[in-house]
Amino acid sequence: MKNEEKLDLIEEITLNDGTKYMEISNMVQNGRAELAAERRLIKQVRILQLNIPHSVHVANYEKYINENFEMPDENLTKFEVWKKTPEMQNEVKMILNENHIG
């Protein structure tokens, strides 16, 4: 189901192969990642920062996520890593810099 997600936290996701990456997320998406970890679809997820400021970079990334991805429901059987364009990778980098993470 398509949602208009408001992104307000930064989390670190560890995949089963040990690869880690940062994602700009919200509490609902974090709950889905926690559920994925319980189901062993990923190794773990941890929140690095809550209530990040809604900067222009967050707004740009939020728009990209809302236009290109859907929130998984509670019946998820696989974990989808949201692929980022080079432009969106840069937006995430800027968000991490703004919040002194990285």
PDB file of N, CA and C in Angstrom:
ATOM      1  N   MET A   1       0.837  -1.178   0.000  1.00  0.00           N
ATOM      2  CA  MET A   1       0.000   0.000   0.000  1.00  0.00           C
ATOM      3  C   MET A   1       0.883   1.242   0.000  1.00  0.00           C
ATOM      4  N   LYS A   2       0.567   2.190  -0.856  1.00  0.00           N
ATOM      5  CA  LYS A   2       1.351   3.411  -1.008  1.00  0.00           C
ATOM      6  C   LYS A   2       0.992   4.382   0.111  1.00  0.00           C
ATOM      7  N   ASN A   3       2.009   4.969   0.717  1.00  0.00           N
ATOM      8  CA  ASN A   3       1.806   5.926   1.797  1.00  0.00           C
ATOM      9  C   ASN A   3       2.570   7.201   1.506  1.00  0.00           C
ATOM     10  N   GLU A   4       2.238   8.240   2.208  1.00  0.00           N
ATOM     11  CA  GLU A   4       3.025   9.471   2.190  1.00  0.00           C
ATOM     12  C   GLU A   4       3.791   9.499   3.508  1.00  0.00           C
ATOM     13  N   GLU A   5       4.965   8.921   3.472  1.00  0.00           N
ATOM     14  CA  GLU A   5       5.778   8.791   4.675  1.00  0.00           C
ATOM     15  C   GLU A   5       6.492  10.093   5.011  1.00  0.00           C
ATOM     16  N   LYS A   6       6.499  10.449   6.277  1.00  0.00           N
ATOM     17  CA  LYS A   6       7.299  11.552   6.803  1.00  0.00           C
ATOM     18  C   LYS A   6       8.510  10.912   7.468  1.00  0.00           C
ATOM     19  N   LEU A   7       9.678  11.277   7.015  1.00  0.00           N
ATOM     20  CA  LEU A   7      10.905  10.666   7.518  1.00  0.00           C
ATOM     21  C   LEU A   7      11.496  11.530   8.621  1.00  0.00           C
ATOM     22  N   ASP A   8      11.787  10.907   9.778  1.00  0.00           N
ATOM     23  CA  ASP A   8      12.248  11.692  10.912  1.00  0.00           C
ATOM     24  C   ASP A   8      13.274  10.991  11.792  1.00  0.00           C
ATOM     25  N   LEU A   9      13.881   9.924  11.278  1.00  0.00           N
ATOM     26  CA  LEU A   9      14.929   9.274  12.053  1.00  0.00           C
ATOM     27  C   LEU A   9      15.973   8.660  11.136  1.00  0.00           C
ATOM     28  N   ILE A  10      17.120   8.364  11.728  1.00  0.00           N
ATOM     29  CA  ILE A  10      18.204   7.702  11.010  1.00  0.00           C
ATOM     30  C   ILE A  10      18.446   6.372  11.694  1.00  0.00           C
ATOM     31  N   GLU A  11      18.507   5.315  10.891  1.00  0.00           N
ATOM     32  CA  GLU A  11      18.752   3.989  11.446  1.00  0.00           C
ATOM     33  C   GLU A  11      19.892   3.315  10.685  1.00  0.00           C
ATOM     34  N   GLU A  12      20.513   2.367  11.371  1.00  0.00           N
ATOM     35  CA  GLU A  12      21.546   1.545  10.749  1.00  0.00           C
ATOM     36  C   GLU A  12      20.983   0.140  10.609  1.00  0.00           C
ATOM     37  N   ILE A  13      21.038  -0.381   9.403  1.00  0.00           N
ATOM     38  CA  ILE A  13      20.521  -1.714   9.123  1.00  0.00           C
ATOM     39  C   ILE A  13      21.694  -2.622   8.800  1.00  0.00           C
ATOM     40  N   THR A  14      21.708  -3.789   9.445  1.00  0.00           N
ATOM     41  CA  THR A  14      22.727  -4.799   9.162  1.00  0.00           C
ATOM     42  C   THR A  14      22.041  -5.966   8.477  1.00  0.00           C
ATOM     43  N   LEU A  15      22.458  -6.229   7.240  1.00  0.00           N
ATOM     44  CA  LEU A  15      21.901  -7.344   6.482  1.00  0.00           C
ATOM     45  C   LEU A  15      22.514  -8.655   6.958  1.00  0.00           C
ATOM     46  N   ASN A  16      21.936  -9.751   6.559  1.00  0.00           N
ATOM     47  CA  ASN A  16      22.416 -11.065   7.005  1.00  0.00           C
ATOM     48  C   ASN A  16      23.844 -11.366   6.577  1.00  0.00           C
ATOM     49  N   ASP A  17      24.300 -10.733   5.500  1.00  0.00           N
ATOM     50  CA  ASP A  17      25.688 -10.958   5.064  1.00  0.00           C
ATOM     51  C   ASP A  17      26.683 -10.063   5.811  1.00  0.00           C
ATOM     52  N   GLY A  18      26.202  -9.278   6.779  1.00  0.00           N
ATOM     53  CA  GLY A  18      27.056  -8.408   7.567  1.00  0.00           C
ATOM     54  C   GLY A  18      27.180  -6.992   7.022  1.00  0.00           C
ATOM     55  N   THR A  19      26.679  -6.750   5.821  1.00  0.00           N
ATOM     56  CA  THR A  19      26.703  -5.416   5.229  1.00  0.00           C
ATOM     57  C   THR A  19      25.824  -4.478   6.049  1.00  0.00           C
ATOM     58  N   LYS A  20      26.347  -3.271   6.311  1.00  0.00           N
ATOM     59  CA  LYS A  20      25.588  -2.265   7.052  1.00  0.00           C
ATOM     60  C   LYS A  20      25.357  -1.055   6.167  1.00  0.00           C
ATOM     61  N   TYR A  21      24.225  -0.427   6.350  1.00  0.00           N
ATOM     62  CA  TYR A  21      23.961   0.839   5.666  1.00  0.00           C
ATOM     63  C   TYR A  21      23.033   1.688   6.509  1.00  0.00           C
ATOM     64  N   MET A  22      23.049   2.987   6.243  1.00  0.00           N
ATOM     65  CA  MET A  22      22.194   3.941   6.951  1.00  0.00           C
ATOM     66  C   MET A  22      20.961   4.202   6.104  1.00  0.00           C
ATOM     67  N   GLU A  23      19.838   4.328   6.766  1.00  0.00           N
ATOM     68  CA  GLU A  23      18.589   4.649   6.079  1.00  0.00           C
ATOM     69  C   GLU A  23      17.899   5.777   6.829  1.00  0.00           C
ATOM     70  N   ILE A  24      17.280   6.661   6.074  1.00  0.00           N
ATOM     71  CA  ILE A  24      16.445   7.717   6.638  1.00  0.00           C
ATOM     72  C   ILE A  24      15.041   7.126   6.674  1.00  0.00           C
ATOM     73  N   SER A  25      14.414   7.157   7.824  1.00  0.00           N
ATOM     74  CA  SER A  25      13.225   6.346   8.027  1.00  0.00           C
ATOM     75  C   SER A  25      12.247   7.052   8.955  1.00  0.00           C
ATOM     76  N   ASN A  26      11.309   6.269   9.471  1.00  0.00           N
ATOM     77  CA  ASN A  26      10.390   6.745  10.512  1.00  0.00           C
ATOM     78  C   ASN A  26      10.058   5.566  11.424  1.00  0.00           C
ATOM     79  N   MET A  27       9.251   5.797  12.421  1.00  0.00           N
ATOM     80  CA  MET A  27       8.988   4.747  13.410  1.00  0.00           C
ATOM     81  C   MET A  27       8.248   3.549  12.809  1.00  0.00           C
ATOM     82  N   VAL A  28       7.349   3.789  11.872  1.00  0.00           N
ATOM     83  CA  VAL A  28       6.629   2.674  11.258  1.00  0.00           C
ATOM     84  C   VAL A  28       7.588   1.814  10.443  1.00  0.00           C
ATOM     85  N   GLN A  29       8.414   2.467   9.624  1.00  0.00           N
ATOM     86  CA  GLN A  29       9.391   1.715   8.837  1.00  0.00           C
ATOM     87  C   GLN A  29      10.390   1.004   9.741  1.00  0.00           C
ATOM     88  N   ASN A  30      10.787   1.651  10.837  1.00  0.00           N
ATOM     89  CA  ASN A  30      11.687   1.010  11.781  1.00  0.00           C
ATOM     90  C   ASN A  30      11.031  -0.219  12.388  1.00  0.00           C
ATOM     91  N   GLY A  31       9.734  -0.133  12.662  1.00  0.00           N
ATOM     92  CA  GLY A  31       9.009  -1.293  13.177  1.00  0.00           C
ATOM     93  C   GLY A  31       9.011  -2.445  12.183  1.00  0.00           C
ATOM     94  N   ARG A  32       8.893  -2.130  10.907  1.00  0.00           N
ATOM     95  CA  ARG A  32       8.957  -3.181   9.870  1.00  0.00           C
ATOM     96  C   ARG A  32      10.360  -3.799   9.841  1.00  0.00           C
ATOM     97  N   ALA A  33      11.384  -2.974   9.986  1.00  0.00           N
ATOM     98  CA  ALA A  33      12.752  -3.501  10.013  1.00  0.00           C
ATOM     99  C   ALA A  33      12.970  -4.366  11.250  1.00  0.00           C
ATOM    100  N   GLU A  34      12.408  -3.972  12.389  1.00  0.00           N
ATOM    101  CA  GLU A  34      12.499  -4.792  13.609  1.00  0.00           C
ATOM    102  C   GLU A  34      11.811  -6.139  13.387  1.00  0.00           C
ATOM    103  N   LEU A  35      10.664  -6.104  12.739  1.00  0.00           N
ATOM    104  CA  LEU A  35       9.944  -7.332  12.412  1.00  0.00           C
ATOM    105  C   LEU A  35      10.782  -8.202  11.474  1.00  0.00           C
ATOM    106  N   ALA A  36      11.427  -7.588  10.500  1.00  0.00           N
ATOM    107  CA  ALA A  36      12.310  -8.324   9.584  1.00  0.00           C
ATOM    108  C   ALA A  36      13.457  -8.974  10.352  1.00  0.00           C
ATOM    109  N   ALA A  37      13.994  -8.272  11.341  1.00  0.00           N
ATOM    110  CA  ALA A  37      15.072  -8.840  12.157  1.00  0.00           C
ATOM    111  C   ALA A  37      14.564 -10.032  12.973  1.00  0.00           C
ATOM    112  N   GLU A  38      13.375  -9.915  13.542  1.00  0.00           N
ATOM    113  CA  GLU A  38      12.794 -11.032  14.295  1.00  0.00           C
ATOM    114  C   GLU A  38      12.584 -12.246  13.410  1.00  0.00           C
ATOM    115  N   ARG A  39      12.250 -11.997  12.159  1.00  0.00           N
ATOM    116  CA  ARG A  39      12.018 -13.089  11.199  1.00  0.00           C
ATOM    117  C   ARG A  39      13.302 -13.533  10.498  1.00  0.00           C
ATOM    118  N   ARG A  40      14.423 -12.971  10.921  1.00  0.00           N
ATOM    119  CA  ARG A  40      15.748 -13.288  10.380  1.00  0.00           C
ATOM    120  C   ARG A  40      15.900 -12.957   8.900  1.00  0.00           C
ATOM    121  N   LEU A  41      15.162 -11.959   8.451  1.00  0.00           N
ATOM    122  CA  LEU A  41      15.303 -11.471   7.078  1.00  0.00           C
ATOM    123  C   LEU A  41      16.474 -10.492   6.984  1.00  0.00           C
ATOM    124  N   ILE A  42      16.807  -9.869   8.119  1.00  0.00           N
ATOM    125  CA  ILE A  42      18.009  -9.057   8.277  1.00  0.00           C
ATOM    126  C   ILE A  42      18.600  -9.415   9.631  1.00  0.00           C
ATOM    127  N   LYS A  43      19.854  -9.019   9.839  1.00  0.00           N
ATOM    128  CA  LYS A  43      20.503  -9.339  11.106  1.00  0.00           C
ATOM    129  C   LYS A  43      20.015  -8.436  12.226  1.00  0.00           C
ATOM    130  N   GLN A  44      20.044  -7.108  11.990  1.00  0.00           N
ATOM    131  CA  GLN A  44      19.574  -6.186  13.031  1.00  0.00           C
ATOM    132  C   GLN A  44      19.311  -4.799  12.467  1.00  0.00           C
ATOM    133  N   VAL A  45      18.620  -4.009  13.246  1.00  0.00           N
ATOM    134  CA  VAL A  45      18.391  -2.598  12.941  1.00  0.00           C
ATOM    135  C   VAL A  45      18.517  -1.847  14.255  1.00  0.00           C
ATOM    136  N   ARG A  46      19.111  -0.664  14.173  1.00  0.00           N
ATOM    137  CA  ARG A  46      19.193   0.170  15.372  1.00  0.00           C
ATOM    138  C   ARG A  46      19.022   1.629  14.993  1.00  0.00           C
ATOM    139  N   ILE A  47      18.306   2.329  15.829  1.00  0.00           N
ATOM    140  CA  ILE A  47      18.069   3.752  15.612  1.00  0.00           C
ATOM    141  C   ILE A  47      19.302   4.515  16.072  1.00  0.00           C
ATOM    142  N   LEU A  48      19.806   5.382  15.192  1.00  0.00           N
ATOM    143  CA  LEU A  48      20.963   6.201  15.520  1.00  0.00           C
ATOM    144  C   LEU A  48      20.558   7.590  15.988  1.00  0.00           C
ATOM    145  N   GLN A  49      19.478   8.133  15.416  1.00  0.00           N
ATOM    146  CA  GLN A  49      19.019   9.451  15.824  1.00  0.00           C
ATOM    147  C   GLN A  49      17.538   9.601  15.534  1.00  0.00           C
ATOM    148  N   LEU A  50      16.832  10.123  16.522  1.00  0.00           N
ATOM    149  CA  LEU A  50      15.398  10.398  16.405  1.00  0.00           C
ATOM    150  C   LEU A  50      15.165  11.873  16.119  1.00  0.00           C
ATOM    151  N   ASN A  51      14.006  12.167  15.578  1.00  0.00           N
ATOM    152  CA  ASN A  51      13.543  13.558  15.395  1.00  0.00           C
ATOM    153  C   ASN A  51      14.552  14.430  14.660  1.00  0.00           C
ATOM    154  N   ILE A  52      15.012  13.954  13.515  1.00  0.00           N
ATOM    155  CA  ILE A  52      15.940  14.765  12.738  1.00  0.00           C
ATOM    156  C   ILE A  52      15.194  15.950  12.138  1.00  0.00           C
ATOM    157  N   PRO A  53      15.874  17.079  11.960  1.00  0.00           N
ATOM    158  CA  PRO A  53      15.227  18.252  11.360  1.00  0.00           C
ATOM    159  C   PRO A  53      14.772  17.950   9.931  1.00  0.00           C
ATOM    160  N   HIS A  54      13.658  18.522   9.543  1.00  0.00           N
ATOM    161  CA  HIS A  54      13.106  18.291   8.209  1.00  0.00           C
ATOM    162  C   HIS A  54      13.738  19.279   7.226  1.00  0.00           C
ATOM    163  N   SER A  55      14.990  19.030   6.897  1.00  0.00           N
ATOM    164  CA  SER A  55      15.748  19.905   5.996  1.00  0.00           C
ATOM    165  C   SER A  55      15.306  19.700   4.552  1.00  0.00           C
ATOM    166  N   VAL A  56      15.851  20.518   3.653  1.00  0.00           N
ATOM    167  CA  VAL A  56      15.561  20.376   2.230  1.00  0.00           C
ATOM    168  C   VAL A  56      16.037  18.999   1.738  1.00  0.00           C
ATOM    169  N   HIS A  57      17.126  18.486   2.303  1.00  0.00           N
ATOM    170  CA  HIS A  57      17.631  17.172   1.901  1.00  0.00           C
ATOM    171  C   HIS A  57      16.677  16.053   2.337  1.00  0.00           C
ATOM    172  N   VAL A  58      16.131  16.182   3.541  1.00  0.00           N
ATOM    173  CA  VAL A  58      15.148  15.200   4.004  1.00  0.00           C
ATOM    174  C   VAL A  58      13.905  15.275   3.119  1.00  0.00           C
ATOM    175  N   ALA A  59      13.459  16.469   2.806  1.00  0.00           N
ATOM    176  CA  ALA A  59      12.272  16.640   1.948  1.00  0.00           C
ATOM    177  C   ALA A  59      12.510  16.015   0.569  1.00  0.00           C
ATOM    178  N   ASN A  60      13.685  16.217  -0.008  1.00  0.00           N
ATOM    179  CA  ASN A  60      14.002  15.630  -1.316  1.00  0.00           C
ATOM    180  C   ASN A  60      14.002  14.108  -1.260  1.00  0.00           C
ATOM    181  N   TYR A  61      14.617  13.543  -0.230  1.00  0.00           N
ATOM    182  CA  TYR A  61      14.684  12.088  -0.105  1.00  0.00           C
ATOM    183  C   TYR A  61      13.301  11.505   0.185  1.00  0.00           C
ATOM    184  N   GLU A  62      12.548  12.183   1.039  1.00  0.00           N
ATOM    185  CA  GLU A  62      11.180  11.773   1.372  1.00  0.00           C
ATOM    186  C   GLU A  62      10.318  11.705   0.102  1.00  0.00           C
ATOM    187  N   LYS A  63      10.426  12.706  -0.748  1.00  0.00           N
ATOM    188  CA  LYS A  63       9.676  12.740  -2.005  1.00  0.00           C
ATOM    189  C   LYS A  63      10.071  11.540  -2.878  1.00  0.00           C
ATOM    190  N   TYR A  64      11.365  11.267  -2.971  1.00  0.00           N
ATOM    191  CA  TYR A  64      11.854  10.123  -3.754  1.00  0.00           C
ATOM    192  C   TYR A  64      11.294   8.804  -3.214  1.00  0.00           C
ATOM    193  N   ILE A  65      11.352   8.618  -1.915  1.00  0.00           N
ATOM    194  CA  ILE A  65      10.841   7.379  -1.290  1.00  0.00           C
ATOM    195  C   ILE A  65       9.347   7.242  -1.554  1.00  0.00           C
ATOM    196  N   ASN A  66       8.594   8.305  -1.338  1.00  0.00           N
ATOM    197  CA  ASN A  66       7.140   8.244  -1.525  1.00  0.00           C
ATOM    198  C   ASN A  66       6.739   7.991  -2.972  1.00  0.00           C
ATOM    199  N   GLU A  67       7.536   8.454  -3.913  1.00  0.00           N
ATOM    200  CA  GLU A  67       7.211   8.259  -5.327  1.00  0.00           C
ATOM    201  C   GLU A  67       7.646   6.892  -5.863  1.00  0.00           C
ATOM    202  N   ASN A  68       8.611   6.246  -5.210  1.00  0.00           N
ATOM    203  CA  ASN A  68       9.207   5.042  -5.777  1.00  0.00           C
ATOM    204  C   ASN A  68       9.040   3.754  -4.982  1.00  0.00           C
ATOM    205  N   PHE A  69       8.618   3.848  -3.735  1.00  0.00           N
ATOM    206  CA  PHE A  69       8.535   2.648  -2.897  1.00  0.00           C
ATOM    207  C   PHE A  69       7.245   2.619  -2.104  1.00  0.00           C
ATOM    208  N   GLU A  70       6.895   1.431  -1.662  1.00  0.00           N
ATOM    209  CA  GLU A  70       5.707   1.262  -0.825  1.00  0.00           C
ATOM    210  C   GLU A  70       6.110   0.652   0.502  1.00  0.00           C
ATOM    211  N   MET A  71       5.414   1.072   1.549  1.00  0.00           N
ATOM    212  CA  MET A  71       5.640   0.521   2.880  1.00  0.00           C
ATOM    213  C   MET A  71       5.237  -0.947   2.876  1.00  0.00           C
ATOM    214  N   PRO A  72       6.123  -1.847   3.315  1.00  0.00           N
ATOM    215  CA  PRO A  72       5.729  -3.257   3.390  1.00  0.00           C
ATOM    216  C   PRO A  72       4.677  -3.452   4.493  1.00  0.00           C
ATOM    217  N   ASP A  73       3.813  -4.415   4.291  1.00  0.00           N
ATOM    218  CA  ASP A  73       2.834  -4.688   5.349  1.00  0.00           C
ATOM    219  C   ASP A  73       3.450  -5.639   6.375  1.00  0.00           C
ATOM    220  N   GLU A  74       2.684  -5.996   7.377  1.00  0.00           N
ATOM    221  CA  GLU A  74       3.205  -6.823   8.469  1.00  0.00           C
ATOM    222  C   GLU A  74       3.435  -8.273   8.060  1.00  0.00           C
ATOM    223  N   ASN A  75       2.983  -8.659   6.883  1.00  0.00           N
ATOM    224  CA  ASN A  75       3.165 -10.034   6.411  1.00  0.00           C
ATOM    225  C   ASN A  75       4.443 -10.193   5.591  1.00  0.00           C
ATOM    226  N   LEU A  76       5.387  -9.261   5.714  1.00  0.00           N
ATOM    227  CA  LEU A  76       6.573  -9.299   4.875  1.00  0.00           C
ATOM    228  C   LEU A  76       7.329 -10.619   5.011  1.00  0.00           C
ATOM    229  N   THR A  77       7.797 -11.107   3.861  1.00  0.00           N
ATOM    230  CA  THR A  77       8.561 -12.363   3.826  1.00  0.00           C
ATOM    231  C   THR A  77       9.958 -12.140   3.259  1.00  0.00           C
ATOM    232  N   LYS A  78      10.245 -10.899   2.844  1.00  0.00           N
ATOM    233  CA  LYS A  78      11.591 -10.528   2.414  1.00  0.00           C
ATOM    234  C   LYS A  78      11.796  -9.071   2.776  1.00  0.00           C
ATOM    235  N   PHE A  79      13.063  -8.697   2.912  1.00  0.00           N
ATOM    236  CA  PHE A  79      13.402  -7.319   3.240  1.00  0.00           C
ATOM    237  C   PHE A  79      13.935  -6.651   1.986  1.00  0.00           C
ATOM    238  N   GLU A  80      13.323  -5.548   1.600  1.00  0.00           N
ATOM    239  CA  GLU A  80      13.732  -4.825   0.397  1.00  0.00           C
ATOM    240  C   GLU A  80      14.630  -3.658   0.783  1.00  0.00           C
ATOM    241  N   VAL A  81      15.853  -3.663   0.244  1.00  0.00           N
ATOM    242  CA  VAL A  81      16.742  -2.512   0.394  1.00  0.00           C
ATOM    243  C   VAL A  81      16.345  -1.515  -0.683  1.00  0.00           C
ATOM    244  N   TRP A  82      15.960  -0.320  -0.273  1.00  0.00           N
ATOM    245  CA  TRP A  82      15.529   0.679  -1.230  1.00  0.00           C
ATOM    246  C   TRP A  82      16.734   1.204  -1.995  1.00  0.00           C
ATOM    247  N   LYS A  83      16.752   0.960  -3.297  1.00  0.00           N
ATOM    248  CA  LYS A  83      17.850   1.393  -4.161  1.00  0.00           C
ATOM    249  C   LYS A  83      17.787   2.908  -4.340  1.00  0.00           C
ATOM    250  N   LYS A  84      18.956   3.522  -4.269  1.00  0.00           N
ATOM    251  CA  LYS A  84      19.045   4.969  -4.389  1.00  0.00           C
ATOM    252  C   LYS A  84      19.790   5.351  -5.658  1.00  0.00           C
ATOM    253  N   THR A  85      19.296   6.366  -6.324  1.00  0.00           N
ATOM    254  CA  THR A  85      20.028   6.937  -7.452  1.00  0.00           C
ATOM    255  C   THR A  85      21.263   7.642  -6.881  1.00  0.00           C
ATOM    256  N   PRO A  86      22.252   7.946  -7.711  1.00  0.00           N
ATOM    257  CA  PRO A  86      23.400   8.711  -7.206  1.00  0.00           C
ATOM    258  C   PRO A  86      22.979  10.031  -6.549  1.00  0.00           C
ATOM    259  N   GLU A  87      21.975  10.674  -7.119  1.00  0.00           N
ATOM    260  CA  GLU A  87      21.477  11.923  -6.532  1.00  0.00           C
ATOM    261  C   GLU A  87      20.905  11.678  -5.131  1.00  0.00           C
ATOM    262  N   MET A  88      20.169  10.589  -4.961  1.00  0.00           N
ATOM    263  CA  MET A  88      19.589  10.296  -3.652  1.00  0.00           C
ATOM    264  C   MET A  88      20.650   9.791  -2.672  1.00  0.00           C
ATOM    265  N   GLN A  89      21.668   9.115  -3.154  1.00  0.00           N
ATOM    266  CA  GLN A  89      22.789   8.740  -2.280  1.00  0.00           C
ATOM    267  C   GLN A  89      23.438  10.000  -1.718  1.00  0.00           C
ATOM    268  N   ASN A  90      23.553  11.021  -2.559  1.00  0.00           N
ATOM    269  CA  ASN A  90      24.110  12.291  -2.096  1.00  0.00           C
ATOM    270  C   ASN A  90      23.189  12.955  -1.080  1.00  0.00           C
ATOM    271  N   GLU A  91      21.873  12.895  -1.295  1.00  0.00           N
ATOM    272  CA  GLU A  91      20.928  13.466  -0.320  1.00  0.00           C
ATOM    273  C   GLU A  91      21.081  12.783   1.042  1.00  0.00           C
ATOM    274  N   VAL A  92      21.189  11.448   1.035  1.00  0.00           N
ATOM    275  CA  VAL A  92      21.369  10.724   2.294  1.00  0.00           C
ATOM    276  C   VAL A  92      22.683  11.144   2.953  1.00  0.00           C
ATOM    277  N   LYS A  93      23.737  11.271   2.166  1.00  0.00           N
ATOM    278  CA  LYS A  93      25.028  11.711   2.702  1.00  0.00           C
ATOM    279  C   LYS A  93      24.892  13.082   3.355  1.00  0.00           C
ATOM    280  N   MET A  94      24.175  13.995   2.715  1.00  0.00           N
ATOM    281  CA  MET A  94      23.966  15.329   3.267  1.00  0.00           C
ATOM    282  C   MET A  94      23.156  15.282   4.569  1.00  0.00           C
ATOM    283  N   ILE A  95      22.148  14.406   4.618  1.00  0.00           N
ATOM    284  CA  ILE A  95      21.355  14.248   5.842  1.00  0.00           C
ATOM    285  C   ILE A  95      22.231  13.733   6.975  1.00  0.00           C
ATOM    286  N   LEU A  96      23.061  12.747   6.674  1.00  0.00           N
ATOM    287  CA  LEU A  96      23.970  12.204   7.690  1.00  0.00           C
ATOM    288  C   LEU A  96      24.929  13.287   8.172  1.00  0.00           C
ATOM    289  N   ASN A  97      25.471  14.094   7.241  1.00  0.00           N
ATOM    290  CA  ASN A  97      26.372  15.195   7.623  1.00  0.00           C
ATOM    291  C   ASN A  97      25.665  16.230   8.490  1.00  0.00           C
ATOM    292  N   GLU A  98      24.440  16.592   8.099  1.00  0.00           N
ATOM    293  CA  GLU A  98      23.671  17.570   8.881  1.00  0.00           C
ATOM    294  C   GLU A  98      23.442  17.101  10.310  1.00  0.00           C
ATOM    295  N   ASN A  99      23.367  15.802  10.472  1.00  0.00           N
ATOM    296  CA  ASN A  99      23.064  15.238  11.794  1.00  0.00           C
ATOM    297  C   ASN A  99      24.292  14.644  12.472  1.00  0.00           C
ATOM    298  N   HIS A 100      25.470  14.964  11.931  1.00  0.00           N
ATOM    299  CA  HIS A 100      26.755  14.570  12.514  1.00  0.00           C
ATOM    300  C   HIS A 100      26.888  13.057  12.674  1.00  0.00           C
ATOM    301  N   ILE A 101      26.443  12.338  11.642  1.00  0.00           N
ATOM    302  CA  ILE A 101      26.548  10.871  11.612  1.00  0.00           C
ATOM    303  C   ILE A 101      27.309  10.502  10.355  1.00  0.00           C
ATOM    304  N   GLY A 102      28.213   9.572  10.485  1.00  0.00           N
ATOM    305  CA  GLY A 102      28.904   9.122   9.284  1.00  0.00           C
ATOM    306  C   GLY A 102      30.322   8.941   9.489  1.00  0.00           C
TER     307      GLY A 102
END
